[in-house]
Amino acid sequence: MAEKKEKKKKLTVPEEELMYSGHLACQGCGATIAMRYALKALGPKTSFAIPACCWSVIDGPFPYTSLGIPIFHTAFETAAVMASGLKAGFDIMGKTDVTSVAWGGDGGTTDIGIQALSGAAERNDDILYICYDNEAYMNTGVQRSSQTPWGAWTTTTPARHFKKLPKKNMVDIMAAHGIPYIATSAMAFPEDIVKKVSKAKDIKGCKYVQILASCPPGWKMVPEKSIEVIRLAVNTRIWPMLEIEEGVYNITRKPRKEIPVADYLKLQGRFRHLTEDQVNEIQEIVNFNWQRLRWLEESTQEMKEKYGRATLSVPAG
Amino acid sequence: MSDEVEIRGVRDMPAMAMSLGLMTYNKTGSWRNMTPVLDPEKCNGCMLCWKFCPDVCVSADDPPVIDYDYCKGCGVCANECPVDAIEMIEGATPPSGRAEAPEPAATP
């Protein structure tokens, strides 16, 4: 029993909860776990701007909430600009210790909200944009988004006409803005989420974090595999864990063993229609992307050593 | 004229009000059709079930206690448990009390 007590103290993430039971998420929802750990890192001095996305429903009907922080529900395309406005308001009121966060799904971030996000990144407003990426418009019933990967089924790309375009490279789009901090994380790695979000919180300027979150109904899989599938996404290298600090790429998790991407695909019903050749094609895309990232990592680190910086823009002080 | 606003119900609230209550009145345990049962003998205290519960209904105690009022029965805890201490059992016990929205109280 004494040994057990020792172990309990070794909780690798903060124990304080800012997300409460009773929310309206589906069984095994990945977005809730992403939110739970992001909030553990951010703490209570945080304000959220949430556009139309799963989380605007999960949170509960007005006037009830399942989060212990103030939330501003915004229009679909305005999450980033709302967070910028809230931050400006807090600054005027002298509340400089409040973190202004925009929390959107992949549709509200990479399709509909990209102009507001791009504007906030260009102005380098002091906000943190967190995108939880479940790879389609899950809230409205699984429609294709620009983050839907090649080969996936959605209701607008049915199995016979599955999506034949790759996932939009949002991380590089944000990197092109020259903002101080960009990261990708996955909800099966809570320590990683806490580390990256708390790091982003302490940096001044526009920060972007994209967290891969599973969606059991939309990915057509059993809810209990919700965590396992995300762990496989990282270990099969289809979802690389990255950090880009002022243009310098850093792959934070390099799986030692090469696991075929088929292991990840076969857990999900949305890839069931794929033939063996098509699975090999996905494997080739994954291998190429990984090589490209390794090359970017090397070259940007070299650039940083040589020239002192690796991005076009000058980071804000 | 007094500046105080009397709030009797949702309609009396100011337009830009923040949330006035928590969703904890919503006993999501009624969604469940599989029930996780933890065997404290087998538990090794790794806290993975606490860590990965999407409904925040596993306590951070040793051994953990599952709150059946809110457990939706997704089975993530049973799947993640490295020592198979959690078993999913067919059927569900109804959550205690009725799920009814309380009248909004003052800001918490």
Tab-separated table of C-alpha atoms in Angstrom:
chain	number	residue	atom	x	y	z
A	1	MET	CA	0.000	0.000	0.000
A	2	ALA	CA	2.861	2.353	0.823
A	3	GLU	CA	4.296	1.756	-2.640
A	4	LYS	CA	0.964	2.600	-4.219
A	5	LYS	CA	0.848	5.909	-2.353
A	6	GLU	CA	4.266	6.758	-3.785
A	7	LYS	CA	3.040	6.047	-7.275
A	8	LYS	CA	-0.029	8.218	-6.877
A	9	LYS	CA	2.107	11.249	-6.182
A	10	LYS	CA	3.774	10.766	-9.545
A	11	LEU	CA	0.865	12.199	-11.534
A	12	THR	CA	2.598	13.488	-14.655
A	13	VAL	CA	0.026	16.235	-15.271
A	14	PRO	CA	-1.519	18.815	-12.911
A	15	GLU	CA	-4.427	17.456	-10.883
A	16	GLU	CA	-6.539	20.620	-10.924
A	17	GLU	CA	-9.625	20.230	-13.131
A	18	LEU	CA	-11.258	23.101	-15.005
A	19	MET	CA	-13.519	20.874	-17.074
A	20	TYR	CA	-16.486	19.311	-15.324
A	21	SER	CA	-18.589	16.200	-15.826
A	22	GLY	CA	-22.012	16.474	-17.420
A	23	HIS	CA	-20.878	17.919	-20.753
A	24	LEU	CA	-22.584	16.857	-23.977
A	25	ALA	CA	-19.740	15.151	-25.854
A	26	CYS	CA	-20.173	11.767	-27.513
A	27	GLN	CA	-18.755	8.652	-25.884
A	28	GLY	CA	-14.969	8.569	-26.136
A	29	CYS	CA	-14.698	12.123	-27.515
A	30	GLY	CA	-11.123	13.187	-28.239
A	31	ALA	CA	-11.826	16.912	-28.206
A	32	THR	CA	-12.786	16.817	-24.512
A	33	ILE	CA	-9.452	15.268	-23.546
A	34	ALA	CA	-7.622	17.889	-25.610
A	35	MET	CA	-9.593	20.627	-23.808
A	36	ARG	CA	-9.015	19.074	-20.396
A	37	TYR	CA	-5.244	19.105	-20.774
A	38	ALA	CA	-5.060	22.458	-22.511
A	39	LEU	CA	-6.982	23.927	-19.554
A	40	LYS	CA	-4.716	22.207	-17.028
A	41	ALA	CA	-1.801	23.993	-18.700
A	42	LEU	CA	-3.545	27.367	-19.049
A	43	GLY	CA	-5.046	27.661	-15.583
A	44	PRO	CA	-8.061	29.718	-14.485
A	45	LYS	CA	-6.757	33.095	-15.721
A	46	THR	CA	-7.856	32.371	-19.265
A	47	SER	CA	-10.630	33.516	-21.566
A	48	PHE	CA	-11.857	31.430	-24.467
A	49	ALA	CA	-13.324	32.442	-27.802
A	50	ILE	CA	-15.069	29.438	-29.319
A	51	PRO	CA	-16.493	29.548	-32.864
A	52	ALA	CA	-19.172	27.162	-34.103
A	53	CYS	CA	-17.592	23.776	-33.584
A	54	CYS	CA	-18.148	20.662	-31.506
A	55	TRP	CA	-17.058	22.487	-28.375
A	56	SER	CA	-19.762	25.145	-28.702
A	57	VAL	CA	-22.226	22.264	-28.265
A	58	ILE	CA	-20.269	20.133	-25.783
A	59	ASP	CA	-20.061	23.077	-23.392
A	60	GLY	CA	-23.825	22.938	-22.820
A	61	PRO	CA	-26.848	25.160	-23.467
A	62	PHE	CA	-26.882	28.738	-22.170
A	63	PRO	CA	-26.725	29.664	-19.249
A	64	TYR	CA	-24.901	26.527	-18.174
A	65	THR	CA	-21.291	25.632	-18.833
A	66	SER	CA	-18.992	22.695	-18.270
A	67	LEU	CA	-15.816	24.772	-18.136
A	68	GLY	CA	-14.534	26.756	-15.166
A	69	ILE	CA	-13.444	29.731	-17.287
A	70	PRO	CA	-15.273	32.486	-19.214
A	71	ILE	CA	-16.207	31.536	-22.774
A	72	PHE	CA	-17.256	33.766	-25.645
A	73	HIS	CA	-19.201	31.945	-28.355
A	74	THR	CA	-18.378	33.651	-31.635
A	75	ALA	CA	-19.431	33.448	-35.265
A	76	PHE	CA	-17.744	30.743	-37.299
A	77	GLU	CA	-15.172	32.963	-39.012
A	78	THR	CA	-14.240	35.283	-36.142
A	79	ALA	CA	-12.589	33.216	-33.401
A	80	ALA	CA	-9.090	34.652	-33.862
A	81	VAL	CA	-10.213	38.266	-34.213
A	82	MET	CA	-12.472	37.893	-31.173
A	83	ALA	CA	-9.550	36.613	-29.133
A	84	SER	CA	-7.463	39.591	-30.338
A	85	GLY	CA	-10.241	41.960	-29.317
A	86	LEU	CA	-10.631	40.356	-25.905
A	87	LYS	CA	-6.869	40.617	-25.378
A	88	ALA	CA	-6.930	44.321	-26.290
A	89	GLY	CA	-9.802	44.790	-23.834
A	90	PHE	CA	-7.940	43.009	-21.051
A	91	ASP	CA	-4.876	45.174	-21.706
A	92	ILE	CA	-6.932	48.384	-21.447
A	93	MET	CA	-8.463	47.121	-18.190
A	94	GLY	CA	-4.978	46.406	-16.871
A	95	LYS	CA	-5.553	42.647	-16.684
A	96	THR	CA	-2.318	41.793	-18.446
A	97	ASP	CA	-2.040	38.362	-16.837
A	98	VAL	CA	-5.079	36.939	-18.658
A	99	THR	CA	-4.348	34.600	-21.572
A	100	SER	CA	-6.687	35.108	-24.502
A	101	VAL	CA	-7.299	31.819	-26.274
A	102	ALA	CA	-9.223	30.995	-29.426
A	103	TRP	CA	-10.306	27.381	-29.495
A	104	GLY	CA	-11.666	26.105	-32.783
A	105	GLY	CA	-12.180	22.917	-34.703
A	106	ASP	CA	-10.374	22.245	-37.951
A	107	GLY	CA	-13.167	23.675	-40.110
A	108	GLY	CA	-13.391	26.903	-38.129
A	109	THR	CA	-9.611	27.218	-38.202
A	110	THR	CA	-8.351	26.083	-41.573
A	111	ASP	CA	-11.337	26.748	-43.869
A	112	ILE	CA	-13.764	29.337	-42.561
A	113	GLY	CA	-11.681	31.087	-39.918
A	114	ILE	CA	-8.386	31.238	-41.786
A	115	GLN	CA	-8.725	34.905	-42.775
A	116	ALA	CA	-9.190	36.023	-39.152
A	117	LEU	CA	-6.368	33.750	-38.015
A	118	SER	CA	-4.093	34.978	-40.793
A	119	GLY	CA	-4.897	38.577	-39.825
A	120	ALA	CA	-4.141	37.947	-36.167
A	121	ALA	CA	-0.895	36.204	-37.104
A	122	GLU	CA	0.128	39.057	-39.414
A	123	ARG	CA	-0.525	41.630	-36.651
A	124	ASN	CA	1.220	39.245	-34.234
A	125	ASP	CA	-1.529	39.813	-31.662
A	126	ASP	CA	-0.782	38.280	-28.289
A	127	ILE	CA	-3.215	35.367	-28.551
A	128	LEU	CA	-3.000	31.603	-28.451
A	129	TYR	CA	-4.954	29.813	-31.166
A	130	ILE	CA	-5.604	26.159	-30.422
A	131	CYS	CA	-7.127	24.045	-33.156
A	132	TYR	CA	-8.392	20.617	-32.211
A	133	ASP	CA	-8.255	18.718	-35.428
A	134	ASN	CA	-10.780	15.921	-35.928
A	135	GLU	CA	-10.327	16.001	-39.686
A	136	ALA	CA	-13.875	16.932	-40.806
A	137	TYR	CA	-16.914	19.032	-39.860
A	138	MET	CA	-18.015	16.575	-37.171
A	139	ASN	CA	-20.547	18.806	-35.427
A	140	THR	CA	-22.751	19.166	-38.508
A	141	GLY	CA	-22.496	15.506	-39.474
A	142	VAL	CA	-19.080	14.611	-40.929
A	143	GLN	CA	-18.599	16.826	-43.984
A	144	ARG	CA	-15.220	17.060	-45.667
A	145	SER	CA	-12.900	19.835	-44.529
A	146	SER	CA	-9.482	20.870	-45.802
A	147	GLN	CA	-7.961	18.826	-42.962
A	148	THR	CA	-9.614	15.585	-44.087
A	149	PRO	CA	-6.744	13.300	-45.130
A	150	TRP	CA	-6.326	11.639	-48.534
A	151	GLY	CA	-8.565	8.593	-48.933
A	152	ALA	CA	-10.998	9.329	-46.118
A	153	TRP	CA	-14.736	8.797	-46.264
A	154	THR	CA	-17.043	11.640	-45.221
A	155	THR	CA	-20.702	12.245	-46.069
A	156	THR	CA	-19.682	14.692	-48.827
A	157	THR	CA	-16.886	12.412	-50.068
A	158	PRO	CA	-18.597	8.992	-49.966
A	159	ALA	CA	-16.559	5.800	-50.263
A	160	ARG	CA	-16.842	5.582	-54.072
A	161	HIS	CA	-15.672	9.157	-54.443
A	162	PHE	CA	-13.410	9.415	-51.418
A	163	LYS	CA	-11.301	12.503	-50.885
A	164	LYS	CA	-8.507	12.508	-53.430
A	165	LEU	CA	-6.719	15.570	-52.104
A	166	PRO	CA	-4.163	15.661	-49.308
A	167	LYS	CA	-4.610	17.285	-45.917
A	168	LYS	CA	-3.858	20.989	-46.098
A	169	ASN	CA	-0.503	21.790	-44.530
A	170	MET	CA	-1.765	24.262	-41.948
A	171	VAL	CA	1.440	24.191	-39.909
A	172	ASP	CA	3.509	25.474	-42.823
A	173	ILE	CA	0.892	28.104	-43.650
A	174	MET	CA	1.224	29.407	-40.083
A	175	ALA	CA	5.024	29.112	-40.262
A	176	ALA	CA	4.978	31.347	-43.347
A	177	HIS	CA	3.516	34.129	-41.189
A	178	GLY	CA	6.692	34.096	-39.111
A	179	ILE	CA	4.873	33.883	-35.779
A	180	PRO	CA	6.998	33.023	-32.728
A	181	TYR	CA	5.559	29.636	-31.821
A	182	ILE	CA	3.760	26.858	-33.683
A	183	ALA	CA	3.274	23.331	-32.418
A	184	THR	CA	1.374	20.176	-33.203
A	185	SER	CA	0.302	17.760	-30.519
A	186	ALA	CA	-1.997	14.776	-30.137
A	187	MET	CA	-4.581	14.132	-27.475
A	188	ALA	CA	-3.163	10.697	-26.569
A	189	PHE	CA	-0.087	12.474	-25.138
A	190	PRO	CA	-1.346	14.654	-22.243
A	191	GLU	CA	2.162	15.502	-21.016
A	192	ASP	CA	3.011	16.779	-24.479
A	193	ILE	CA	-0.125	18.948	-24.631
A	194	VAL	CA	0.581	20.407	-21.178
A	195	LYS	CA	4.223	21.083	-22.077
A	196	LYS	CA	3.516	22.747	-25.403
A	197	VAL	CA	0.503	24.789	-24.281
A	198	SER	CA	2.285	26.096	-21.163
A	199	LYS	CA	5.267	26.985	-23.329
A	200	ALA	CA	2.995	28.830	-25.760
A	201	LYS	CA	1.298	30.636	-22.866
A	202	ASP	CA	4.576	32.237	-21.779
A	203	ILE	CA	5.569	33.464	-25.244
A	204	LYS	CA	4.471	36.939	-26.357
A	205	GLY	CA	2.897	37.162	-29.807
A	206	CYS	CA	0.615	34.959	-31.882
A	207	LYS	CA	0.906	31.269	-31.084
A	208	TYR	CA	-0.705	28.366	-32.929
A	209	VAL	CA	-1.137	24.846	-31.552
A	210	GLN	CA	-2.893	22.088	-33.485
A	211	ILE	CA	-4.003	19.047	-31.486
A	212	LEU	CA	-5.124	15.886	-33.274
A	213	ALA	CA	-8.301	14.610	-31.601
A	214	SER	CA	-10.198	11.481	-32.529
A	215	CYS	CA	-13.933	11.428	-33.231
A	216	PRO	CA	-15.408	7.924	-32.830
A	217	PRO	CA	-18.690	8.600	-34.734
A	218	GLY	CA	-17.019	10.528	-37.539
A	219	TRP	CA	-14.060	8.202	-37.925
A	220	LYS	CA	-16.455	5.222	-37.751
A	221	MET	CA	-14.737	3.394	-34.944
A	222	VAL	CA	-15.506	2.028	-31.496
A	223	PRO	CA	-15.192	4.654	-28.732
A	224	GLU	CA	-12.788	2.615	-26.576
A	225	LYS	CA	-10.071	2.815	-29.293
A	226	SER	CA	-10.243	6.612	-29.185
A	227	ILE	CA	-6.843	7.013	-27.479
A	228	GLU	CA	-5.179	4.032	-29.130
A	229	VAL	CA	-5.857	5.353	-32.635
A	230	ILE	CA	-4.248	8.720	-31.884
A	231	ARG	CA	-1.223	7.033	-30.360
A	232	LEU	CA	-0.933	5.027	-33.585
A	233	ALA	CA	-1.273	8.191	-35.670
A	234	VAL	CA	1.846	9.547	-33.991
A	235	ASN	CA	3.759	6.254	-33.969
A	236	THR	CA	3.041	5.530	-37.649
A	237	ARG	CA	4.283	9.076	-38.448
A	238	ILE	CA	1.102	10.088	-40.255
A	239	TRP	CA	0.773	12.863	-37.638
A	240	PRO	CA	4.220	14.273	-36.818
A	241	MET	CA	4.660	16.057	-33.486
A	242	LEU	CA	6.331	19.346	-34.286
A	243	GLU	CA	7.506	22.524	-32.708
A	244	ILE	CA	8.422	25.568	-34.789
A	245	GLU	CA	10.073	28.307	-32.769
A	246	GLU	CA	10.801	31.414	-34.837
A	247	GLY	CA	11.097	29.328	-37.970
A	248	VAL	CA	13.247	26.563	-36.519
A	249	TYR	CA	11.607	23.174	-36.965
A	250	ASN	CA	11.922	20.557	-34.264
A	251	ILE	CA	10.341	17.108	-34.406
A	252	THR	CA	9.568	16.448	-30.746
A	253	ARG	CA	8.729	12.774	-31.069
A	254	LYS	CA	10.644	10.442	-33.373
A	255	PRO	CA	9.232	6.916	-33.153
A	256	ARG	CA	12.117	4.440	-33.179
A	257	LYS	CA	10.166	1.552	-34.680
A	258	GLU	CA	8.653	1.912	-38.126
A	259	ILE	CA	5.011	0.870	-37.901
A	260	PRO	CA	3.094	0.531	-41.188
A	261	VAL	CA	0.411	3.164	-41.629
A	262	ALA	CA	-2.097	0.367	-42.371
A	263	ASP	CA	-2.245	-0.331	-38.617
A	264	TYR	CA	-3.661	3.156	-38.106
A	265	LEU	CA	-6.021	3.004	-41.094
A	266	LYS	CA	-7.585	-0.366	-40.332
A	267	LEU	CA	-8.892	0.769	-36.935
A	268	GLN	CA	-11.146	3.294	-38.667
A	269	GLY	CA	-14.203	2.613	-40.792
A	270	ARG	CA	-13.641	5.771	-42.812
A	271	PHE	CA	-10.685	4.088	-44.571
A	272	ARG	CA	-12.368	0.688	-45.003
A	273	HIS	CA	-12.921	1.074	-48.767
A	274	LEU	CA	-9.221	1.549	-49.550
A	275	THR	CA	-7.446	-1.108	-51.619
A	276	GLU	CA	-3.941	-2.322	-50.832
A	277	ASP	CA	-2.444	-0.111	-53.553
A	278	GLN	CA	-4.173	2.926	-52.113
A	279	VAL	CA	-2.878	2.105	-48.629
A	280	ASN	CA	0.631	1.874	-50.108
A	281	GLU	CA	0.077	5.245	-51.709
A	282	ILE	CA	-0.758	6.723	-48.283
A	283	GLN	CA	2.384	5.070	-46.884
A	284	GLU	CA	4.409	6.798	-49.607
A	285	ILE	CA	2.853	10.186	-48.770
A	286	VAL	CA	3.659	9.621	-45.082
A	287	ASN	CA	7.259	8.586	-45.806
A	288	PHE	CA	7.814	11.551	-48.074
A	289	ASN	CA	6.335	14.005	-45.553
A	290	TRP	CA	8.538	12.586	-42.825
A	291	GLN	CA	11.668	12.935	-44.988
A	292	ARG	CA	10.664	16.479	-45.856
A	293	LEU	CA	10.266	17.368	-42.170
A	294	ARG	CA	13.620	15.821	-41.276
A	295	TRP	CA	15.195	17.905	-44.019
A	296	LEU	CA	13.396	21.063	-42.860
A	297	GLU	CA	14.502	20.369	-39.293
A	298	GLU	CA	18.148	20.048	-40.325
A	299	SER	CA	18.210	22.981	-42.711
A	300	THR	CA	16.366	25.439	-40.446
A	301	GLN	CA	18.587	24.574	-37.492
A	302	GLU	CA	21.628	25.119	-39.714
A	303	MET	CA	20.178	28.424	-40.871
A	304	LYS	CA	19.625	29.502	-37.262
A	305	GLU	CA	23.257	28.703	-36.427
A	306	LYS	CA	24.555	30.546	-39.476
A	307	TYR	CA	22.337	33.634	-39.610
A	308	GLY	CA	20.851	33.828	-36.126
A	309	ARG	CA	17.283	33.402	-37.355
A	310	ALA	CA	15.304	31.187	-39.696
A	311	THR	CA	12.234	33.232	-40.526
A	312	LEU	CA	11.522	36.228	-42.751
A	313	SER	CA	9.603	38.235	-40.179
A	314	VAL	CA	11.193	39.879	-37.208
A	315	PRO	CA	9.620	38.454	-34.044
A	316	ALA	CA	7.839	40.994	-31.818
A	317	GLY	CA	9.473	41.783	-28.494
B	1	MET	CA	-33.950	53.870	-9.181
B	2	SER	CA	-31.830	51.027	-7.983
B	3	ASP	CA	-28.983	49.553	-10.039
B	4	GLU	CA	-29.672	46.071	-8.796
B	5	VAL	CA	-31.136	43.588	-11.241
B	6	GLU	CA	-33.341	40.904	-9.842
B	7	ILE	CA	-32.870	37.588	-11.635
B	8	ARG	CA	-35.859	35.294	-11.364
B	9	GLY	CA	-35.230	33.167	-14.436
B	10	VAL	CA	-33.289	32.912	-17.667
B	11	ARG	CA	-35.316	35.723	-19.273
B	12	ASP	CA	-34.260	38.306	-16.697
B	13	MET	CA	-30.594	37.848	-17.329
B	14	PRO	CA	-28.517	40.540	-19.044
B	15	ALA	CA	-27.788	39.852	-22.698
B	16	MET	CA	-24.019	39.484	-22.291
B	17	ALA	CA	-24.110	37.426	-19.105
B	18	MET	CA	-21.582	34.752	-18.477
B	19	SER	CA	-22.717	31.268	-17.629
B	20	LEU	CA	-24.513	31.050	-14.324
B	21	GLY	CA	-24.285	27.371	-13.535
B	22	LEU	CA	-22.408	24.187	-14.254
B	23	MET	CA	-23.547	21.369	-16.492
B	24	THR	CA	-23.048	18.946	-13.598
B	25	TYR	CA	-26.848	18.777	-13.218
B	26	ASN	CA	-26.816	16.734	-16.421
B	27	LYS	CA	-26.296	13.158	-15.212
B	28	THR	CA	-24.827	11.666	-18.357
B	29	GLY	CA	-24.701	8.253	-16.681
B	30	SER	CA	-28.057	7.536	-18.307
B	31	TRP	CA	-26.312	7.338	-21.707
B	32	ARG	CA	-24.398	4.251	-20.672
B	33	ASN	CA	-25.052	0.735	-21.903
B	34	MET	CA	-21.737	-0.813	-20.787
B	35	THR	CA	-20.487	-0.279	-17.242
B	36	PRO	CA	-16.800	-0.265	-16.269
B	37	VAL	CA	-16.069	-2.096	-13.021
B	38	LEU	CA	-12.687	-1.623	-11.372
B	39	ASP	CA	-10.965	-4.386	-9.450
B	40	PRO	CA	-8.925	-2.612	-6.706
B	41	GLU	CA	-6.849	-5.774	-6.152
B	42	LYS	CA	-5.446	-5.718	-9.696
B	43	CYS	CA	-5.009	-1.923	-9.854
B	44	ASN	CA	-1.365	-0.782	-9.927
B	45	GLY	CA	-2.093	2.918	-9.457
B	46	CYS	CA	-0.818	4.078	-12.866
B	47	MET	CA	-3.726	6.566	-13.103
B	48	LEU	CA	-4.126	6.084	-16.860
B	49	CYS	CA	-7.904	5.731	-16.425
B	50	TRP	CA	-7.991	9.093	-14.631
B	51	LYS	CA	-5.796	10.611	-17.283
B	52	PHE	CA	-7.788	9.487	-20.302
B	53	CYS	CA	-11.384	9.722	-19.051
B	54	PRO	CA	-13.215	12.060	-21.474
B	55	ASP	CA	-15.935	12.666	-18.869
B	56	VAL	CA	-13.683	13.490	-15.899
B	57	CYS	CA	-15.511	10.871	-13.843
B	58	VAL	CA	-12.549	8.842	-12.554
B	59	SER	CA	-11.100	10.280	-9.352
B	60	ALA	CA	-7.353	10.739	-8.844
B	61	ASP	CA	-7.403	8.533	-5.743
B	62	ASP	CA	-5.655	5.241	-5.160
B	63	PRO	CA	-7.440	3.051	-6.223
B	64	PRO	CA	-9.492	5.322	-8.513
B	65	VAL	CA	-13.244	5.574	-8.017
B	66	ILE	CA	-15.548	5.756	-11.048
B	67	ASP	CA	-18.483	8.158	-10.749
B	68	TYR	CA	-21.396	6.250	-12.329
B	69	ASP	CA	-23.563	9.382	-12.304
B	70	TYR	CA	-21.538	10.729	-15.236
B	71	CYS	CA	-19.788	7.727	-16.826
B	72	LYS	CA	-20.977	7.404	-20.434
B	73	GLY	CA	-19.511	3.908	-20.729
B	74	CYS	CA	-17.125	4.643	-23.604
B	75	GLY	CA	-14.681	1.961	-22.431
B	76	VAL	CA	-11.511	4.044	-22.876
B	77	CYS	CA	-10.423	3.221	-19.288
B	78	ALA	CA	-10.819	-0.544	-19.822
B	79	ASN	CA	-8.926	-0.351	-23.120
B	80	GLU	CA	-6.060	1.725	-21.703
B	81	CYS	CA	-5.628	-0.176	-18.405
B	82	PRO	CA	-2.235	-1.951	-18.631
B	83	VAL	CA	-3.157	-4.616	-16.051
B	84	ASP	CA	-6.765	-5.245	-17.164
B	85	ALA	CA	-8.159	-4.157	-13.815
B	86	ILE	CA	-11.245	-2.609	-15.434
B	87	GLU	CA	-13.874	-4.826	-16.985
B	88	MET	CA	-16.774	-3.647	-19.127
B	89	ILE	CA	-20.019	-5.253	-17.991
B	90	GLU	CA	-23.190	-5.295	-20.070
B	91	GLY	CA	-26.006	-3.155	-18.686
B	92	ALA	CA	-26.145	0.012	-16.635
B	93	THR	CA	-27.387	1.292	-13.328
B	94	PRO	CA	-29.435	4.497	-13.637
B	95	PRO	CA	-27.768	7.604	-12.204
B	96	SER	CA	-28.936	8.787	-8.836
B	97	GLY	CA	-31.453	11.629	-8.755
B	98	ARG	CA	-33.273	13.184	-11.689
B	99	ALA	CA	-31.498	15.138	-14.413
B	100	GLU	CA	-33.248	18.470	-14.274
B	101	ALA	CA	-31.824	21.908	-14.943
B	102	PRO	CA	-31.656	23.932	-11.731
B	103	GLU	CA	-32.778	27.546	-11.645
B	104	PRO	CA	-29.772	29.739	-12.395
B	105	ALA	CA	-28.231	30.947	-9.163
B	106	ALA	CA	-25.839	33.832	-8.688
B	107	THR	CA	-22.536	33.762	-10.590
B	108	PRO	CA	-20.300	31.071	-9.079
